[in-house]
CSV table of C-alpha atoms and ligand atoms in Angstrom, one decimal:
chain,number,residue,atom,x,y,z
B,22,MET,CA,141.3,164.1,120.5
B,23,GLU,CA,138.7,163.0,122.6
B,24,THR,CA,139.8,159.8,124.6
B,25,ALA,CA,138.1,157.1,126.7
B,26,ASP,CA,138.8,153.7,128.0
B,27,VAL,CA,135.7,152.5,125.6
B,28,ALA,CA,134.1,153.6,122.8
B,29,VAL,CA,130.5,152.5,122.4
B,30,ILE,CA,129.3,152.7,118.8
B,31,GLY,CA,125.4,153.3,118.8
B,32,ALA,CA,123.0,155.0,121.2
B,33,GLY,CA,120.2,152.6,121.0
B,34,ILE,CA,119.2,151.1,123.9
B,35,ALA,CA,122.0,148.3,123.5
B,36,GLY,CA,124.7,151.1,123.3
B,37,LEU,CA,123.1,153.4,126.1
B,38,SER,CA,122.6,150.5,128.3
B,39,VAL,CA,126.1,148.8,128.2
B,40,ALA,CA,127.8,152.3,128.3
B,41,ALA,CA,125.9,153.0,131.6
B,42,GLU,CA,127.0,149.7,133.0
B,43,LEU,CA,130.6,150.3,131.9
B,44,ALA,CA,130.7,153.7,133.2
B,45,ARG,CA,130.6,152.4,136.7
B,46,HIS,CA,134.3,151.0,135.9
B,47,VAL,CA,135.9,152.9,133.0
B,48,THR,CA,135.7,156.1,131.2
B,49,VAL,CA,133.3,155.9,128.4
B,50,ILE,CA,132.2,157.5,125.3
B,51,VAL,CA,128.8,156.9,123.2
B,52,VAL,CA,129.2,157.8,119.4
B,53,GLU,CA,126.1,158.0,117.6
B,54,MET,CA,125.4,158.8,114.1
B,55,GLU,CA,122.1,160.4,114.4
B,56,ALA,CA,121.0,163.8,115.9
B,57,THR,CA,119.1,161.9,118.5
B,58,PRO,CA,119.7,158.5,120.6
B,59,ALA,CA,117.1,155.9,119.9
B,60,HIS,CA,116.4,157.0,116.4
B,61,HIS,CA,116.2,153.9,114.8
B,62,ALA,CA,114.8,150.1,116.2
B,63,THR,CA,114.6,151.5,119.9
B,64,GLY,CA,112.0,154.4,119.1
B,65,ARG,CA,109.8,151.9,116.8
B,66,SER,CA,109.0,148.9,119.1
B,67,ALA,CA,105.9,147.7,120.4
B,68,ALA,CA,107.2,148.5,123.9
B,69,LEU,CA,106.4,145.0,125.6
B,70,TYR,CA,108.0,142.9,128.3
B,71,ILE,CA,107.3,139.3,127.2
B,72,PRO,CA,108.7,136.6,129.6
B,73,THR,CA,107.5,133.9,126.9
B,74,TYR,CA,108.7,135.5,123.9
B,75,GLY,CA,112.1,134.5,122.1
B,76,PRO,CA,114.6,131.3,122.3
B,77,PRO,CA,115.9,129.9,125.6
B,78,THR,CA,118.7,132.4,126.2
B,79,VAL,CA,116.6,135.4,125.3
B,80,ARG,CA,114.2,134.3,128.1
B,81,ARG,CA,116.6,133.9,130.7
B,82,LEU,CA,117.9,137.3,129.8
B,83,THR,CA,114.5,138.4,130.0
B,84,ALA,CA,113.8,137.0,133.3
B,85,ALA,CA,117.3,138.5,134.6
B,86,SER,CA,115.9,141.9,133.6
B,87,ALA,CA,112.6,141.9,135.5
B,88,ALA,CA,114.2,143.6,138.6
B,89,PHE,CA,115.7,146.6,136.7
B,90,PHE,CA,112.2,147.5,135.3
B,91,ARG,CA,109.8,146.4,138.3
B,92,SER,CA,112.2,148.8,140.4
B,93,ALA,CA,112.4,151.7,138.3
B,94,ASN,CA,116.4,151.1,138.2
B,95,GLU,CA,116.2,151.1,141.9
B,96,GLY,CA,114.3,154.3,142.2
B,97,ARG,CA,116.4,156.0,139.8
B,98,SER,CA,113.5,156.9,137.2
B,99,PRO,CA,111.0,159.3,138.4
B,100,THR,CA,108.1,157.4,136.9
B,101,PRO,CA,107.3,153.6,136.5
B,102,LEU,CA,109.2,151.8,133.9
B,103,VAL,CA,106.7,149.3,133.3
B,104,SER,CA,103.0,148.5,134.0
B,105,PRO,CA,101.1,145.2,133.9
B,106,ARG,CA,99.8,144.1,130.4
B,107,SER,CA,98.7,140.2,129.9
B,108,VAL,CA,99.7,138.7,126.5
B,109,MET,CA,97.1,136.3,124.9
B,110,TYR,CA,98.5,134.0,122.0
B,111,VAL,CA,95.0,133.2,120.3
B,112,ALA,CA,94.8,130.3,117.9
B,113,ASP,CA,92.6,129.2,115.5
B,114,GLU,CA,91.9,125.6,114.5
B,115,PRO,CA,94.7,125.3,111.9
B,116,HIS,CA,97.1,126.7,114.6
B,117,HIS,CA,96.0,125.0,117.7
B,118,SER,CA,98.3,122.2,117.7
B,119,HIS,CA,100.9,125.2,117.2
B,120,LEU,CA,99.8,127.1,120.4
B,121,LEU,CA,99.9,123.3,122.6
B,122,ALA,CA,103.4,122.7,121.7
B,123,PHE,CA,104.3,126.2,122.4
B,124,ALA,CA,102.9,126.1,125.8
B,125,ALA,CA,104.2,122.5,126.5
B,126,GLY,CA,107.6,124.0,125.6
B,127,HIS,CA,107.3,126.8,128.2
B,128,GLY,CA,106.0,124.0,130.9
B,129,ARG,CA,109.3,122.0,130.4
B,130,ALA,CA,111.6,125.5,130.6
B,131,GLY,CA,109.6,125.8,133.9
B,132,GLY,CA,107.5,128.7,132.4
B,133,SER,CA,103.9,129.3,132.5
B,134,LEU,CA,101.4,130.0,130.3
B,135,GLU,CA,97.4,129.5,130.9
B,136,LEU,CA,95.6,127.6,128.4
B,137,ILE,CA,92.3,128.8,127.9
B,138,ASP,CA,89.5,127.6,125.3
B,139,GLY,CA,87.7,129.9,122.6
B,140,PRO,CA,84.8,131.2,124.7
B,141,ALA,CA,87.3,132.0,127.8
B,142,SER,CA,89.4,133.6,125.1
B,143,ARG,CA,86.3,135.5,123.7
B,144,ALA,CA,85.7,136.5,127.4
B,145,ARG,CA,89.2,138.2,127.4
B,146,CYS,CA,88.7,140.2,124.1
B,147,ALA,CA,85.2,140.0,123.1
B,148,ALA,CA,86.3,141.3,119.4
B,149,LEU,CA,87.7,137.7,118.6
B,150,ARG,CA,85.3,136.3,116.3
B,151,SER,CA,83.4,132.9,117.9
B,152,ASP,CA,84.2,131.0,114.6
B,153,TRP,CA,87.8,131.8,114.7
B,154,VAL,CA,89.2,131.2,118.0
B,155,VAL,CA,89.5,127.9,119.4
B,156,ALA,CA,91.8,128.5,122.3
B,157,ALA,CA,94.7,130.7,123.8
B,158,GLY,CA,97.5,130.7,125.9
B,159,VAL,CA,97.6,133.9,128.6
B,160,ASP,CA,101.3,135.2,129.8
B,161,HIS,CA,100.2,137.1,132.9
B,162,ASP,CA,103.6,138.4,133.8
B,163,ALA,CA,104.0,140.4,130.7
B,164,LEU,CA,104.3,144.1,131.0
B,165,ASP,CA,104.1,147.3,128.7
B,166,ILE,CA,107.6,149.3,128.9
B,167,ASP,CA,108.0,152.9,129.0
B,168,VAL,CA,110.9,152.8,126.4
B,169,ALA,CA,111.3,156.7,126.7
B,170,ALA,CA,111.5,156.5,130.1
B,171,THR,CA,114.0,153.5,130.0
B,172,VAL,CA,116.1,155.4,127.8
B,173,ALA,CA,116.2,158.3,130.0
B,174,THR,CA,117.1,156.2,132.9
B,175,TYR,CA,120.1,154.8,131.0
B,176,ARG,CA,121.1,158.1,129.6
B,177,SER,CA,120.9,159.7,133.2
B,178,ALA,CA,122.8,157.0,134.6
B,179,LEU,CA,125.6,157.3,132.2
B,180,ALA,CA,125.9,161.1,132.8
B,181,GLU,CA,126.2,160.9,136.5
B,182,ARG,CA,128.8,158.2,136.0
B,183,GLY,CA,131.0,160.5,134.0
B,184,GLY,CA,130.1,158.9,130.6
B,185,ARG,CA,129.9,161.3,127.5
B,186,LEU,CA,127.6,161.0,124.7
B,187,ARG,CA,128.5,162.3,121.1
B,188,THR,CA,125.3,162.7,118.8
B,189,SER,CA,125.8,163.6,114.8
B,190,HIS,CA,129.0,161.5,115.0
B,191,ARG,CA,129.0,158.6,112.4
B,192,VAL,CA,131.9,156.3,112.8
B,193,THR,CA,133.5,156.1,109.4
B,194,ALA,CA,137.0,154.1,109.9
B,195,LEU,CA,138.3,152.0,112.8
B,196,ASP,CA,141.9,151.9,112.8
B,197,ARG,CA,143.7,149.4,115.4
B,198,SER,CA,146.6,151.1,116.9
B,199,VAL,CA,149.5,149.7,119.7
B,200,GLY,CA,147.1,151.3,122.3
B,201,GLY,CA,143.5,150.3,121.3
B,202,TRP,CA,141.6,152.1,118.2
B,203,GLU,CA,141.6,155.2,116.3
B,204,ILE,CA,138.0,156.2,115.4
B,205,SER,CA,137.3,158.4,112.5
B,206,THR,CA,133.8,160.1,113.0
B,207,THR,CA,131.9,162.8,110.9
B,208,GLY,CA,132.2,164.9,114.5
B,209,GLY,CA,136.0,164.3,114.9
B,210,PRO,CA,138.5,161.7,115.8
B,211,ILE,CA,138.5,159.7,119.2
B,212,SER,CA,140.7,157.0,120.8
B,213,ALA,CA,139.7,154.5,122.7
B,214,GLY,CA,141.4,151.1,124.3
B,215,THR,CA,138.2,149.2,123.7
B,216,VAL,CA,135.4,149.6,121.1
B,217,VAL,CA,131.6,148.1,121.7
B,218,ASP,CA,129.7,147.7,118.8
B,219,ALA,CA,126.3,148.2,119.4
B,220,ALA,CA,124.9,149.5,115.9
B,221,GLY,CA,122.0,147.5,115.7
B,222,ALA,CA,121.2,146.9,112.1
B,223,TRP,CA,124.7,148.0,111.2
B,224,VAL,CA,126.9,146.0,113.4
B,225,ASP,CA,128.4,143.9,110.7
B,226,ARG,CA,129.3,147.1,108.7
B,227,VAL,CA,130.9,148.4,111.8
B,228,ALA,CA,132.8,145.1,112.5
B,229,GLY,CA,133.9,145.3,108.5
B,230,LEU,CA,135.3,149.0,109.2
B,231,ALA,CA,137.4,147.5,112.1
B,232,GLY,CA,138.8,144.7,110.1
B,233,ILE,CA,136.8,142.2,112.3
B,234,ARG,CA,134.9,139.3,110.6
B,235,PRO,CA,131.1,140.1,110.2
B,236,LEU,CA,129.1,137.4,111.8
B,237,GLY,CA,126.0,137.4,109.4
B,238,PHE,CA,123.6,139.2,111.3
B,239,ARG,CA,120.3,140.0,109.3
B,240,PRO,CA,118.1,143.0,109.9
B,241,LYS,CA,114.5,142.2,109.4
B,242,ARG,CA,111.7,145.0,108.8
B,243,ARG,CA,108.5,144.8,110.8
B,244,THR,CA,105.7,147.0,110.7
B,245,LEU,CA,103.5,148.7,113.1
B,246,ALA,CA,100.5,150.9,112.6
B,247,ILE,CA,97.7,152.6,114.6
B,248,GLY,CA,94.2,153.3,113.7
B,249,PRO,CA,90.8,153.5,114.9
B,250,VAL,CA,88.3,150.5,115.6
B,251,ALA,CA,84.8,150.1,114.4
B,252,ALA,CA,82.2,151.9,116.8
B,253,GLY,CA,81.3,149.7,119.6
B,254,SER,CA,84.2,147.2,119.3
B,255,ASP,CA,86.6,146.6,122.2
B,256,PRO,CA,89.5,145.0,121.8
B,257,GLY,CA,89.9,144.5,125.6
B,258,ASP,CA,93.0,145.3,127.9
B,259,HIS,CA,95.3,142.2,126.6
B,260,PHE,CA,97.9,142.4,124.0
B,261,VAL,CA,96.7,139.6,121.6
B,262,ALA,CA,99.0,137.9,119.3
B,263,HIS,CA,98.7,135.0,116.7
B,264,ALA,CA,99.8,131.7,117.8
B,265,ASP,CA,102.0,131.5,115.1
B,266,MET,CA,102.8,135.2,114.8
B,267,HIS,CA,100.6,136.0,111.8
B,268,PHE,CA,99.6,139.4,113.6
B,269,TYR,CA,99.4,141.3,117.0
B,270,PHE,CA,97.1,143.9,118.0
B,271,GLY,CA,96.6,146.1,121.5
B,272,ALA,CA,94.5,149.1,122.5
B,273,GLU,CA,96.6,152.1,122.3
B,274,HIS,CA,94.8,155.4,123.8
B,275,GLY,CA,91.3,154.2,122.1
B,276,ASP,CA,93.1,153.2,119.1
B,277,LEU,CA,94.4,149.8,118.0
B,278,MET,CA,98.3,149.3,117.7
B,279,PHE,CA,98.8,146.7,115.1
B,280,SER,CA,101.2,144.6,113.2
B,281,PRO,CA,101.4,141.9,110.6
B,282,ALA,CA,104.4,140.6,112.3
B,283,ASP,CA,106.2,140.7,109.0
B,284,GLU,CA,110.0,139.6,109.0
B,285,THR,CA,111.2,141.1,105.6
B,286,PRO,CA,115.2,140.8,105.1
B,287,THR,CA,116.7,144.1,104.4
B,288,GLU,CA,119.8,145.9,104.3
B,289,PRO,CA,120.6,148.4,107.4
B,290,ALA,CA,118.6,151.6,106.6
B,291,ASP,CA,116.2,153.8,107.8
B,292,ALA,CA,113.0,151.7,107.7
B,293,ARG,CA,109.9,152.8,106.2
B,294,PRO,CA,106.5,150.9,106.3
B,295,GLU,CA,105.1,149.3,103.1
B,296,GLU,CA,101.4,149.9,102.2
B,297,ILE,CA,101.0,146.2,101.6
B,298,ASP,CA,102.4,145.3,105.0
B,299,VAL,CA,99.6,147.5,106.4
B,300,ALA,CA,97.0,146.0,104.6
B,301,ILE,CA,98.1,142.5,105.0
B,302,ALA,CA,97.9,143.2,109.0
B,303,ILE,CA,94.3,144.7,108.5
B,304,ASP,CA,93.1,141.9,106.5
B,305,ARG,CA,94.2,139.1,109.0
B,306,ILE,CA,93.0,141.0,111.8
B,307,ASN,CA,89.6,141.7,110.3
B,308,ASP,CA,89.4,137.9,109.6
B,309,ALA,CA,90.0,137.0,113.3
B,310,THR,CA,88.1,139.6,115.1
B,311,THR,CA,85.2,142.3,114.8
B,312,LEU,CA,87.5,145.3,115.2
B,313,GLY,CA,86.6,146.4,111.8
B,314,LEU,CA,89.8,148.2,111.2
B,315,ARG,CA,89.6,150.4,108.0
B,316,SER,CA,92.3,153.0,107.9
B,317,VAL,CA,95.5,153.9,110.2
B,318,ARG,CA,96.3,157.3,111.4
B,319,GLN,CA,100.2,156.3,111.5
B,320,ALA,CA,102.4,153.6,110.4
B,321,TRP,CA,106.1,153.0,111.1
B,322,ALA,CA,108.7,150.5,110.6
B,323,GLY,CA,112.0,149.1,112.6
B,324,LEU,CA,114.4,146.8,111.6
B,325,ARG,CA,115.0,143.8,114.0
B,326,THR,CA,118.4,142.4,113.7
B,327,PHE,CA,118.9,138.4,114.4
B,328,SER,CA,122.5,136.6,114.9
B,329,PRO,CA,122.6,133.6,112.6
B,330,ASP,CA,121.4,131.5,115.7
B,331,GLY,CA,118.7,134.1,116.9
B,332,ASP,CA,120.2,134.7,120.1
B,333,LEU,CA,122.1,137.8,121.4
B,334,VAL,CA,125.9,138.1,120.7
B,335,LEU,CA,127.5,139.7,123.7
B,336,GLY,CA,131.4,139.9,124.6
B,337,PRO,CA,134.7,140.2,123.0
B,338,ASP,CA,135.5,138.8,119.5
B,339,PRO,CA,137.5,135.8,119.4
B,340,ALA,CA,140.2,137.1,117.1
B,341,ASP,CA,140.6,140.5,118.9
B,342,PRO,CA,139.1,141.1,122.7
B,343,THR,CA,139.3,144.9,122.2
B,344,PHE,CA,136.3,144.7,119.9
B,345,VAL,CA,133.3,143.8,122.0
B,346,TRP,CA,130.0,143.0,120.4
B,347,CYS,CA,126.6,143.9,121.9
B,348,ALA,CA,124.3,142.7,118.8
B,349,GLY,CA,121.3,140.7,117.6
B,350,GLN,CA,119.0,141.8,120.0
B,351,GLY,CA,116.2,141.0,117.5
B,352,GLY,CA,112.7,141.5,118.8
B,353,TYR,CA,113.7,141.6,122.5
B,354,GLY,CA,116.1,144.1,122.5
B,355,ILE,CA,114.2,146.3,125.1
B,356,HIS,CA,113.1,144.1,127.5
B,357,THR,CA,116.6,142.1,127.6
B,358,SER,CA,118.5,145.2,127.7
B,359,PRO,CA,119.3,145.5,131.5
B,360,ALA,CA,120.8,142.1,131.9
B,361,ALA,CA,122.5,142.1,128.3
B,362,ALA,CA,124.0,145.3,129.1
B,363,LEU,CA,125.2,143.8,132.5
B,364,ALA,CA,126.7,140.6,130.9
B,365,THR,CA,128.6,142.6,127.9
B,366,ALA,CA,130.1,145.1,130.5
B,367,ARG,CA,131.3,142.3,132.8
B,368,LEU,CA,132.4,139.8,129.8
B,369,ALA,CA,134.3,143.1,128.0
B,370,LEU,CA,136.1,143.6,131.3
B,371,GLY,CA,137.1,140.0,131.3
B,372,GLU,CA,135.0,139.4,134.6
B,373,PRO,CA,132.9,136.1,135.0
B,374,LEU,CA,129.1,136.7,135.0
B,375,PRO,CA,127.5,138.0,138.1
B,376,ALA,CA,125.2,135.6,140.1
B,377,ALA,CA,122.2,137.4,139.0
B,378,LEU,CA,122.7,136.3,135.3
B,379,VAL,CA,124.0,132.8,136.4
B,380,ASP,CA,121.0,132.0,138.8
B,381,VAL,CA,118.7,132.4,135.8
B,382,GLY,CA,120.7,129.6,133.9
B,383,LEU,CA,123.0,132.1,131.7
B,384,THR,CA,126.4,131.0,130.8
B,385,ALA,CA,128.9,133.0,129.0
B,386,GLY,CA,129.4,130.4,126.7
B,387,ASP,CA,125.6,131.1,125.6
B,388,LEU,CA,126.5,134.8,125.0
B,389,LEU,CA,130.1,135.0,123.3
B,390,PRO,CA,130.5,135.3,119.9
B,391,SER,CA,133.0,132.4,119.9
B,392,ARG,CA,129.9,130.0,119.8
B,393,LEU,CA,129.0,131.1,116.1
B,394,ALA,CA,132.6,130.2,114.9
B,395,THR,CA,132.0,126.7,116.3
B,396,ASN,CA,128.5,126.4,114.9
B,397,ALA,CA,129.9,127.9,111.6
B,398,GLY,CA,132.2,125.3,111.4
B,399,TRP,CA,135.2,127.9,111.3
P,4,FAD,C1,108.3,147.0,115.0
P,4,FAD,C2,109.2,146.7,116.3
P,4,FAD,C3,109.0,146.0,117.4
P,4,FAD,C4,109.4,146.0,118.4
P,4,FAD,N1,108.9,145.0,119.8
P,4,FAD,C5,109.8,145.0,120.6
P,4,FAD,C6,109.4,144.9,122.1
P,4,FAD,O1,107.9,144.8,121.9
P,4,FAD,N2,110.0,144.5,123.3
P,4,FAD,C7,111.2,144.4,123.0
P,4,FAD,O2,112.0,144.1,124.0
P,4,FAD,N3,111.7,144.8,121.6
P,4,FAD,C8,111.1,145.1,120.5
P,4,FAD,N4,111.4,145.2,119.6
P,4,FAD,C9,113.1,145.2,119.2
P,4,FAD,C10,113.8,146.1,120.0
P,4,FAD,O3,113.2,147.5,119.1
P,4,FAD,C11,115.1,146.2,119.4
P,4,FAD,O4,115.7,144.7,119.8
P,4,FAD,C12,116.3,147.1,119.7
P,4,FAD,O5,115.4,148.4,119.7
P,4,FAD,C13,117.5,146.9,119.3
P,4,FAD,O6,118.5,148.2,120.1
P,4,FAD,P1,119.8,148.6,119.5
P,4,FAD,O7,120.2,149.5,120.6
P,4,FAD,O8,120.5,147.3,119.1
P,4,FAD,O9,119.5,149.1,117.9
P,4,FAD,P2,119.1,150.6,117.6
P,4,FAD,O10,118.1,151.2,118.4
P,4,FAD,O11,118.9,150.5,116.2
P,4,FAD,O12,120.4,151.4,117.7
P,4,FAD,C14,121.8,151.6,116.8
P,4,FAD,C15,122.2,152.7,116.7
P,4,FAD,O13,123.5,152.6,116.4
P,4,FAD,C16,123.7,153.5,115.3
P,4,FAD,N5,124.8,153.5,114.4
P,4,FAD,C17,124.8,152.6,113.6
P,4,FAD,N6,125.7,152.7,112.7
P,4,FAD,C18,126.7,153.6,113.2
P,4,FAD,C19,127.7,154.2,113.0
P,4,FAD,N7,128.7,153.9,112.1
P,4,FAD,N8,128.3,155.3,113.8
P,4,FAD,C20,127.5,155.7,114.8
P,4,FAD,N9,126.5,155.2,115.3
P,4,FAD,C21,125.6,154.4,114.2
P,4,FAD,C22,122.1,153.9,114.9
P,4,FAD,O14,122.1,155.2,114.5
P,4,FAD,C23,121.4,153.4,115.9
P,4,FAD,O15,120.9,154.8,116.8
P,4,FAD,C24,110.8,145.5,118.3
P,4,FAD,C25,111.6,146.2,116.9
P,4,FAD,C26,110.6,146.7,116.2
P,4,FAD,C27,111.1,147.0,114.6
């Protein structure tokens, strides 16, 4: 039987990043049910780093992750992990007040969003209709992330530190023993002192296998598609998102990548796109722009999984500290992964958060699952 100090369940970006971090200190094995890592949410994202996206704790984790991406993991990656890509939140008249409130919230939190009027918005994205756009807010610090290179970086760090990755190993049972956990998988048994649950949409199912109380995570389907724009139409260089998230789009190798920003609650599964969601995105974007979307070359969907309070859940379960959550990455799991991995690893090892996380205003209480027990009145 294979043994390790820690078994991480799930080889998405959450599991691989926390495993790479833990492997600095302890022996680690990552257990993944699919034949390849990053098969589910991680391989299906819009691949953006957006400092202004998400609730305050998410934004702090995002800020604390910038150094990793900008330094290409201290030069470990042979290619840059990020490249500049401003995000422009655009508003029509009914959503103008929403944009102003959003910008004011960022101002109070010390962030910045440059507010511009309709003509200035069209100067950045000429395809926006003059009778639709009234204002926009520009996040100049957003970035495009090379997700494949980021995943490869975490994998190579894991391997360099002696960590193991076992694919096609679905965890089917988790039994608490005196020294830790006996883990039954479709690839054979594994024993580990601590289990990290980084199973994405399946985190509550994995907790259930371990006899740990599920926390109420909600997977929500989101659809992305790529299609051609009308001849002569130019989406510009910005990533454009509706101020109240009715759609988003951005140029992608001469085509347009776009989404209706759907959030359809669903069971954990290999998510597939629905034609209706693609059609809704095309309608909304054609209403707001002259991009003239008519067809798609490719469409896909993935699950964004949210905790009951919308923030990530990182660290030991209050009922059993050998069961560690790394969950609820929602729509931010790529750009929060460096800081979330660091926090999960430190909390799993019973250590305080490091200065890099404390300096952006994070506390262990913001992250630990015990906050949900309190909120739910357990
Ligand atoms: C359309 C879309 C756009 C997005 N855009 C962005 C973006 O621009 N920026 C951003 O930061 N985030 C974005 N996200 C969110 C981001 O993709 C996720 O937050 C992140 O990928 C979650 O990573 P994960 O490792 O938790 O989950 P996953 O990648 O789903 O990994 C979980 C893994 O656990 C494995 N697993 C589950 N159960 C078991 C079991 N019993 N045994 C073994 N293995 C198991 C699964 O096979 C899976 O590989 C987007 C998501 C979607 C769907």
